[in-house]
Short mmCIF file of C-alpha atoms in Angstrom, two decimals:
data_model
loop_
_atom_site.label_atom_id
_atom_site.label_comp_id
_atom_site.label_asym_id
_atom_site.label_seq_id
_atom_site.Cartn_x
_atom_site.Cartn_y
_atom_site.Cartn_z
CA MET A 1 -176.02 -121.65 81.06
CA ARG A 2 -173.39 -121.64 78.34
CA LEU A 3 -172.95 -117.85 78.51
CA ARG A 4 -172.58 -118.04 82.28
CA SER A 5 -169.80 -120.64 81.92
CA VAL A 6 -167.98 -118.48 79.38
CA PHE A 7 -168.28 -115.49 81.73
CA TRP A 8 -166.81 -117.31 84.71
CA ALA A 9 -164.03 -118.83 82.60
CA SER A 10 -163.09 -115.40 81.28
CA LEU A 11 -163.14 -113.89 84.77
CA LEU A 12 -160.86 -116.66 86.09
CA ALA A 13 -158.41 -116.16 83.22
CA VAL A 14 -158.24 -112.40 83.86
CA THR A 15 -157.68 -112.98 87.59
CA VAL A 16 -154.86 -115.48 87.00
CA LEU A 17 -153.14 -113.24 84.46
CA GLY A 18 -153.47 -110.29 86.80
CA ALA A 19 -151.89 -112.27 89.64
CA PHE A 20 -148.91 -113.21 87.49
CA ALA A 21 -148.59 -109.62 86.36
CA VAL A 22 -148.44 -108.42 89.96
CA ARG A 23 -146.01 -111.11 91.16
CA ARG A 24 -143.59 -110.90 88.24
CA PRO A 25 -140.34 -109.58 89.69
CA HIS A 26 -138.86 -106.45 88.25
CA SER A 27 -135.41 -106.98 86.74
CA GLU A 28 -132.64 -105.61 88.95
CA PRO A 29 -130.39 -102.93 87.41
CA THR A 30 -127.06 -104.29 86.24
CA ALA A 31 -123.87 -102.70 87.53
CA HIS A 32 -121.27 -101.57 85.03
CA LEU A 33 -117.70 -100.31 85.25
CA VAL A 34 -117.18 -96.66 86.11
CA GLY A 35 -113.38 -96.51 86.45
CA SER A 36 -111.11 -96.14 89.45
CA GLU A 37 -111.27 -92.35 89.32
CA ALA A 38 -114.91 -92.49 90.44
CA CYS A 39 -113.74 -94.11 93.68
CA ALA A 40 -111.39 -91.21 94.47
CA ASP A 41 -114.24 -88.82 95.27
CA CYS A 42 -115.08 -90.63 98.51
CA HIS A 43 -112.12 -92.95 99.07
CA ASP A 44 -109.26 -90.48 98.70
CA LYS A 45 -106.73 -92.26 100.94
CA GLU A 46 -107.44 -95.69 99.49
CA TYR A 47 -107.18 -94.33 95.96
CA ARG A 48 -103.83 -92.66 96.65
CA GLU A 49 -102.47 -95.89 98.14
CA TYR A 50 -103.75 -97.79 95.12
CA ALA A 51 -102.21 -95.32 92.66
CA VAL A 52 -98.68 -95.53 94.09
CA GLY A 53 -98.78 -99.30 94.67
CA GLY A 54 -98.21 -102.15 92.28
CA HIS A 55 -101.86 -102.33 91.24
CA GLY A 56 -101.96 -98.69 90.24
CA ARG A 57 -98.70 -98.98 88.32
CA ALA A 58 -100.01 -102.09 86.57
CA ALA A 59 -103.14 -100.22 85.52
CA GLY A 60 -101.01 -97.67 83.72
CA ASP A 61 -98.73 -100.20 82.04
CA SER A 62 -100.56 -101.96 79.26
CA THR A 63 -97.46 -104.05 78.50
CA LEU A 64 -97.49 -105.56 81.99
CA VAL A 65 -101.06 -106.78 82.18
CA ALA A 66 -103.80 -107.56 79.73
CA GLY A 67 -107.12 -105.80 80.01
CA LYS A 68 -108.33 -103.04 82.30
CA VAL A 69 -106.99 -103.15 85.86
CA GLY A 70 -108.39 -101.01 88.65
CA CYS A 71 -110.43 -100.92 91.84
CA GLU A 72 -113.25 -102.79 90.13
CA SER A 73 -110.98 -105.73 89.27
CA CYS A 74 -111.23 -106.77 92.93
CA HIS A 75 -114.34 -105.02 94.21
CA GLY A 76 -116.62 -105.56 91.22
CA ALA A 77 -118.43 -103.10 88.95
CA GLY A 78 -119.15 -99.94 90.91
CA SER A 79 -121.90 -98.02 89.13
CA LEU A 80 -124.65 -98.99 91.61
CA HIS A 81 -122.43 -98.17 94.58
CA VAL A 82 -121.65 -94.77 93.08
CA ASP A 83 -125.34 -94.12 92.38
CA ALA A 84 -126.10 -94.73 96.07
CA ASP A 85 -124.09 -91.56 96.74
CA GLY A 86 -122.87 -92.66 100.17
CA ASP A 87 -126.31 -93.61 101.49
CA LYS A 88 -125.71 -96.82 103.46
CA SER A 89 -129.46 -97.45 103.71
CA ASP A 90 -129.63 -97.72 99.92
CA PRO A 91 -129.32 -101.41 98.88
CA ARG A 92 -127.09 -100.34 96.01
CA PHE A 93 -124.45 -99.14 98.49
CA ALA A 94 -123.55 -102.72 99.48
CA THR A 95 -123.20 -104.07 95.95
CA LEU A 96 -119.40 -103.83 96.00
CA VAL A 97 -117.28 -106.77 97.18
CA ASP A 98 -115.72 -106.18 100.61
CA LEU A 99 -112.66 -108.44 100.62
CA GLU A 100 -112.17 -108.07 104.38
CA LYS A 101 -115.47 -109.90 104.91
CA LEU A 102 -114.77 -112.74 102.50
CA PRO A 103 -113.45 -116.13 103.68
CA ALA A 104 -109.78 -116.80 103.00
CA ASP A 105 -110.34 -119.23 100.13
CA LYS A 106 -112.47 -116.73 98.20
CA VAL A 107 -109.93 -113.93 98.75
CA ASN A 108 -107.10 -116.17 97.56
CA THR A 109 -109.05 -117.30 94.52
CA LEU A 110 -109.57 -113.67 93.58
CA CYS A 111 -105.89 -112.80 94.01
CA ILE A 112 -104.55 -115.71 91.98
CA THR A 113 -106.65 -114.75 88.98
CA CYS A 114 -103.76 -112.37 88.30
CA HIS A 115 -100.97 -113.49 90.66
CA ARG A 116 -100.47 -117.03 89.40
CA GLY A 117 -96.96 -116.96 87.99
CA GLY A 118 -93.48 -116.39 89.37
CA ASP A 119 -93.27 -116.75 93.15
CA GLN A 120 -97.01 -117.46 93.34
CA PHE A 121 -96.90 -120.41 90.93
CA MET A 122 -96.94 -123.01 93.74
CA TRP A 123 -99.44 -121.19 95.97
CA SER A 124 -102.25 -123.77 95.76
CA SER A 125 -100.01 -126.46 97.30
CA SER A 126 -98.21 -124.23 99.78
CA GLU A 127 -98.28 -124.55 103.56
CA HIS A 128 -100.02 -121.21 103.91
CA ALA A 129 -102.76 -122.19 101.46
CA ASN A 130 -103.20 -125.54 103.21
CA GLN A 131 -103.58 -123.72 106.52
CA ASN A 132 -106.23 -121.46 104.93
CA VAL A 133 -104.15 -118.32 105.37
CA SER A 134 -105.59 -115.38 103.47
CA CYS A 135 -103.49 -113.18 101.21
CA LEU A 136 -104.82 -110.29 103.29
CA SER A 137 -103.18 -111.77 106.40
CA CYS A 138 -99.85 -110.53 105.04
CA HIS A 139 -100.69 -107.96 102.39
CA SER A 140 -102.60 -104.70 102.60
CA MET A 141 -103.76 -103.06 99.40
CA HIS A 142 -104.57 -99.69 100.95
CA ASP A 143 -102.39 -99.43 104.08
CA ALA A 144 -99.04 -101.00 103.20
CA LYS A 145 -96.12 -100.47 105.57
CA ASP A 146 -93.13 -101.65 103.50
CA ALA A 147 -90.81 -99.10 101.91
CA GLY A 148 -91.97 -98.12 98.46
CA HIS A 149 -95.05 -100.32 98.83
CA VAL A 150 -93.34 -102.85 96.59
CA SER A 151 -94.85 -105.94 98.22
CA LEU A 152 -97.77 -104.21 99.97
CA LEU A 153 -96.87 -105.77 103.31
CA LYS A 154 -98.63 -105.21 106.62
CA GLN A 155 -95.24 -104.76 108.32
CA GLU A 156 -92.15 -102.72 107.52
CA ASN A 157 -90.28 -105.71 106.10
CA THR A 158 -90.71 -109.37 105.28
CA SER A 159 -88.99 -110.68 108.40
CA MET A 160 -91.10 -108.62 110.81
CA LEU A 161 -94.18 -109.91 109.03
CA CYS A 162 -93.16 -113.58 109.20
CA LEU A 163 -92.19 -113.37 112.86
CA THR A 164 -95.66 -112.19 113.89
CA CYS A 165 -96.73 -115.84 113.52
CA HIS A 166 -93.48 -117.81 113.66
CA LYS A 167 -92.66 -117.01 117.28
CA SER A 168 -90.17 -119.85 117.78
CA LYS A 169 -88.02 -118.49 114.96
CA LYS A 170 -88.11 -115.05 116.56
CA LEU A 171 -86.61 -116.53 119.74
CA ALA A 172 -83.94 -118.36 117.72
CA LEU A 173 -82.93 -115.18 115.94
CA ALA A 174 -82.43 -113.47 119.30
CA ARG A 175 -79.58 -115.84 120.18
CA SER A 176 -75.95 -114.78 120.13
CA ALA A 177 -75.23 -116.43 116.76
CA HIS A 178 -77.99 -116.07 114.19
CA MET A 179 -78.84 -115.47 110.59
CA PRO A 180 -78.25 -111.79 109.72
CA LEU A 181 -81.95 -110.90 109.57
CA GLU A 182 -81.88 -108.41 112.44
CA GLU A 183 -78.97 -106.59 110.80
CA GLY A 184 -80.80 -106.38 107.47
CA GLY A 185 -78.35 -108.58 105.61
CA MET A 186 -81.15 -110.86 104.48
CA ASN A 187 -84.78 -111.65 105.23
CA CYS A 188 -86.95 -114.74 105.63
CA ALA A 189 -87.82 -114.67 101.94
CA SER A 190 -84.13 -115.01 101.06
CA CYS A 191 -84.41 -118.70 101.94
CA HIS A 192 -88.15 -119.38 102.00
CA ASN A 193 -90.83 -118.66 99.43
CA PRO A 194 -93.94 -117.77 101.48
CA HIS A 195 -96.12 -118.47 98.44
CA GLY A 196 -95.00 -122.08 98.15
CA SER A 197 -92.31 -124.28 96.63
CA SER A 198 -91.80 -127.90 95.67
CA THR A 199 -89.51 -128.57 98.65
CA PRO A 200 -90.21 -128.93 102.41
CA HIS A 201 -90.36 -125.76 104.52
CA GLN A 202 -91.02 -123.79 101.32
CA LEU A 203 -87.31 -123.52 100.58
CA ARG A 204 -86.09 -121.67 97.51
CA ALA A 205 -83.87 -124.58 96.46
CA ALA A 206 -84.10 -128.29 95.77
CA SER A 207 -82.57 -129.14 99.15
CA THR A 208 -81.18 -127.55 102.31
CA ASN A 209 -77.61 -128.01 101.09
CA ASP A 210 -78.33 -126.42 97.73
CA LEU A 211 -79.81 -123.44 99.53
CA CYS A 212 -76.91 -123.02 101.98
CA GLU A 213 -74.29 -123.51 99.29
CA SER A 214 -75.84 -120.81 97.12
CA CYS A 215 -74.10 -118.40 99.52
CA HIS A 216 -71.47 -120.62 101.15
CA THR A 217 -69.91 -121.66 97.86
CA ASP A 218 -66.62 -122.71 99.46
CA LYS A 219 -68.48 -125.57 101.16
CA ARG A 220 -69.88 -126.91 97.92
CA GLY A 221 -68.65 -130.29 96.69
CA PRO A 222 -67.82 -132.63 95.27
CA MET A 223 -64.71 -132.99 97.38
CA LEU A 224 -61.92 -135.53 97.10
CA TRP A 225 -62.53 -136.38 100.77
CA GLU A 226 -66.09 -135.76 101.88
CA HIS A 227 -67.55 -135.57 105.37
CA ALA A 228 -70.72 -137.68 105.31
CA PRO A 229 -72.99 -135.47 107.49
CA VAL A 230 -71.94 -132.41 105.49
CA ARG A 231 -72.87 -134.16 102.28
CA GLU A 232 -76.18 -135.28 103.77
CA ASN A 233 -77.54 -132.10 105.36
CA CYS A 234 -76.04 -128.88 106.68
CA ILE A 235 -78.49 -128.74 109.58
CA THR A 236 -77.04 -131.95 110.97
CA CYS A 237 -74.48 -129.69 112.64
CA HIS A 238 -75.93 -126.19 112.26
CA GLU A 239 -79.11 -124.54 113.55
CA PRO A 240 -80.53 -122.72 110.51
CA HIS A 241 -82.06 -119.77 112.39
CA GLY A 242 -79.86 -119.21 115.41
CA SER A 243 -77.81 -120.75 118.19
CA ASN A 244 -75.91 -119.76 121.32
CA ASN A 245 -72.85 -121.52 119.89
CA ASP A 246 -70.43 -119.98 117.42
CA LYS A 247 -71.06 -120.56 113.73
CA VAL A 248 -74.70 -121.35 114.64
CA LEU A 249 -73.64 -124.86 115.60
CA ALA A 250 -76.20 -127.22 117.08
CA GLY A 251 -73.88 -127.97 120.02
CA LYS A 252 -70.54 -127.06 121.48
CA ARG A 253 -67.38 -128.68 120.20
CA PRO A 254 -66.10 -131.33 120.89
CA PHE A 255 -69.48 -132.57 122.17
CA LEU A 256 -71.12 -131.87 118.81
CA CYS A 257 -68.62 -134.11 117.07
CA GLN A 258 -69.03 -136.83 119.68
CA ARG A 259 -72.68 -137.22 118.82
CA CYS A 260 -71.39 -139.38 115.97
CA HIS A 261 -67.76 -140.06 116.85
CA VAL A 262 -68.33 -141.87 120.13
CA GLY A 263 -65.44 -144.28 119.59
CA THR A 264 -62.34 -142.96 117.81
CA ARG A 265 -58.56 -143.08 117.97
CA HIS A 266 -58.79 -140.35 120.57
CA PRO A 267 -59.72 -141.46 124.11
CA SER A 268 -63.33 -140.43 124.29
CA THR A 269 -63.36 -140.82 128.07
CA LEU A 270 -61.53 -137.50 128.30
CA TYR A 271 -64.71 -135.84 127.12
CA ASP A 272 -67.29 -138.18 128.58
CA ALA A 273 -65.97 -138.60 132.11
CA PRO A 274 -67.91 -136.84 134.89
CA ASP A 275 -64.63 -135.27 136.07
CA LEU A 276 -64.05 -132.39 133.66
CA ALA A 277 -60.76 -131.30 135.22
CA SER A 278 -58.57 -132.65 132.43
CA ASN A 279 -56.29 -130.05 130.90
CA ARG A 280 -56.77 -131.81 127.56
CA LEU A 281 -60.46 -130.93 127.42
CA PHE A 282 -60.66 -127.14 127.46
CA ASN A 283 -59.87 -125.24 124.28
CA ARG A 284 -59.39 -128.54 122.48
CA SER A 285 -61.94 -128.34 119.72
CA CYS A 286 -61.85 -131.10 117.12
CA THR A 287 -61.63 -128.45 114.41
CA ASN A 288 -58.39 -127.12 115.88
CA CYS A 289 -56.79 -129.99 113.99
CA HIS A 290 -59.49 -131.09 111.57
CA THR A 291 -59.71 -127.65 110.01
CA GLN A 292 -61.27 -128.72 106.70
CA ILE A 293 -64.23 -130.39 108.38
CA HIS A 294 -66.57 -129.63 105.45
CA GLY A 295 -64.37 -131.61 103.08
CA SER A 296 -60.89 -131.62 101.64
CA ASN A 297 -59.36 -131.75 98.18
CA HIS A 298 -55.85 -132.32 99.47
CA PRO A 299 -54.36 -135.74 98.59
CA SER A 300 -53.56 -136.26 102.28
CA GLY A 301 -56.82 -134.81 103.54
CA LYS A 302 -58.55 -138.05 104.42
CA PHE A 303 -59.01 -136.93 108.03
CA PHE A 304 -59.76 -133.31 107.02
CA LEU A 305 -56.50 -132.09 108.54
CA ARG A 306 -55.58 -130.09 105.46
#
C-alpha cells in the first residue's frame, strides 16, 4: 500500500512539473538599436527628408544634443522590424512605433522629451495642448513643405498653416486694410507663439500694447499727455488682423471717436442726426485736428492737437 502511494505521488509530481514546463512562456526577443542608416534601405524618401531636416542635422551635431539621435529616438529600437525584412505578416514587422496612429497626448509627450525649451517651454499650458492638438497636426517629419524644412511645417509657411484652422482670421486678412501677412512682411508667429505663452491669445509679449509697440515704437509712452484708451489697449480702436477702414481701425472716423466722446465741446448732433446732409460732416475726421491722438509730449498738447 505504501509503495502504491509513493508511485502515485511521484506520477502526480511529474505530471504537474511537465504541465508547467509546457505552459512556461518563451521569452520574447528584445529589440536593440540598429542606426538610422538601416532604415534607408526600405524608407529611402523618409530617410532623405530626415537627413536634411532638423532631426538629421541634430544627429550629426553632438554639441547641439546629448546622446544618439535618429529614427529610433521616435520610432523605437528597430532590430526586430529590420529582421522581419518587409514581411508584414511577421509579428516583428509591427514592433516599431507608428506616430500617426498614436493619440495626440502620446505624440506630444514624445516630442517634448527633446523640444521642451525655447518656444516650446510653455507648451503644456498652451491653448493647442488644452485642445488636444497633436504636434503632427502642424509638423511633418518626412514630408515638410516649408522652405529649407526649418520648421518642418505641413504648409509652405506659418501663416498658411495657421489659417487652415483659424478661418475667421483668414477672412479678416482679406479686408482692404490688414496686417502684412499676405505680402510676406510678417507671419502669425511674429505676434503669437503657437507653442504657448504666459499671456492670453498666446502673444509674444506681456500685453497687447507691449506687442504692438515693439514695432510701433513712436506710439510708446509714457507721454506728457496720454490718451486713456491708447494707454489701456491698442485694440480698443484697431482691429488686430484686418479691417475695411484705414489704419485697421475698428470703425470709421468720427464715429469711432464718438463711441466714447458722445458729449463734447463739439455739437455731437452734427454726427448723430439722421439727416447726414451737413457740410460739416464729410471729410471732417477728428484726427484732422487732433493729430497726436496716441499721445503728446508738447506742453500745449492736452487735447492732442500738437
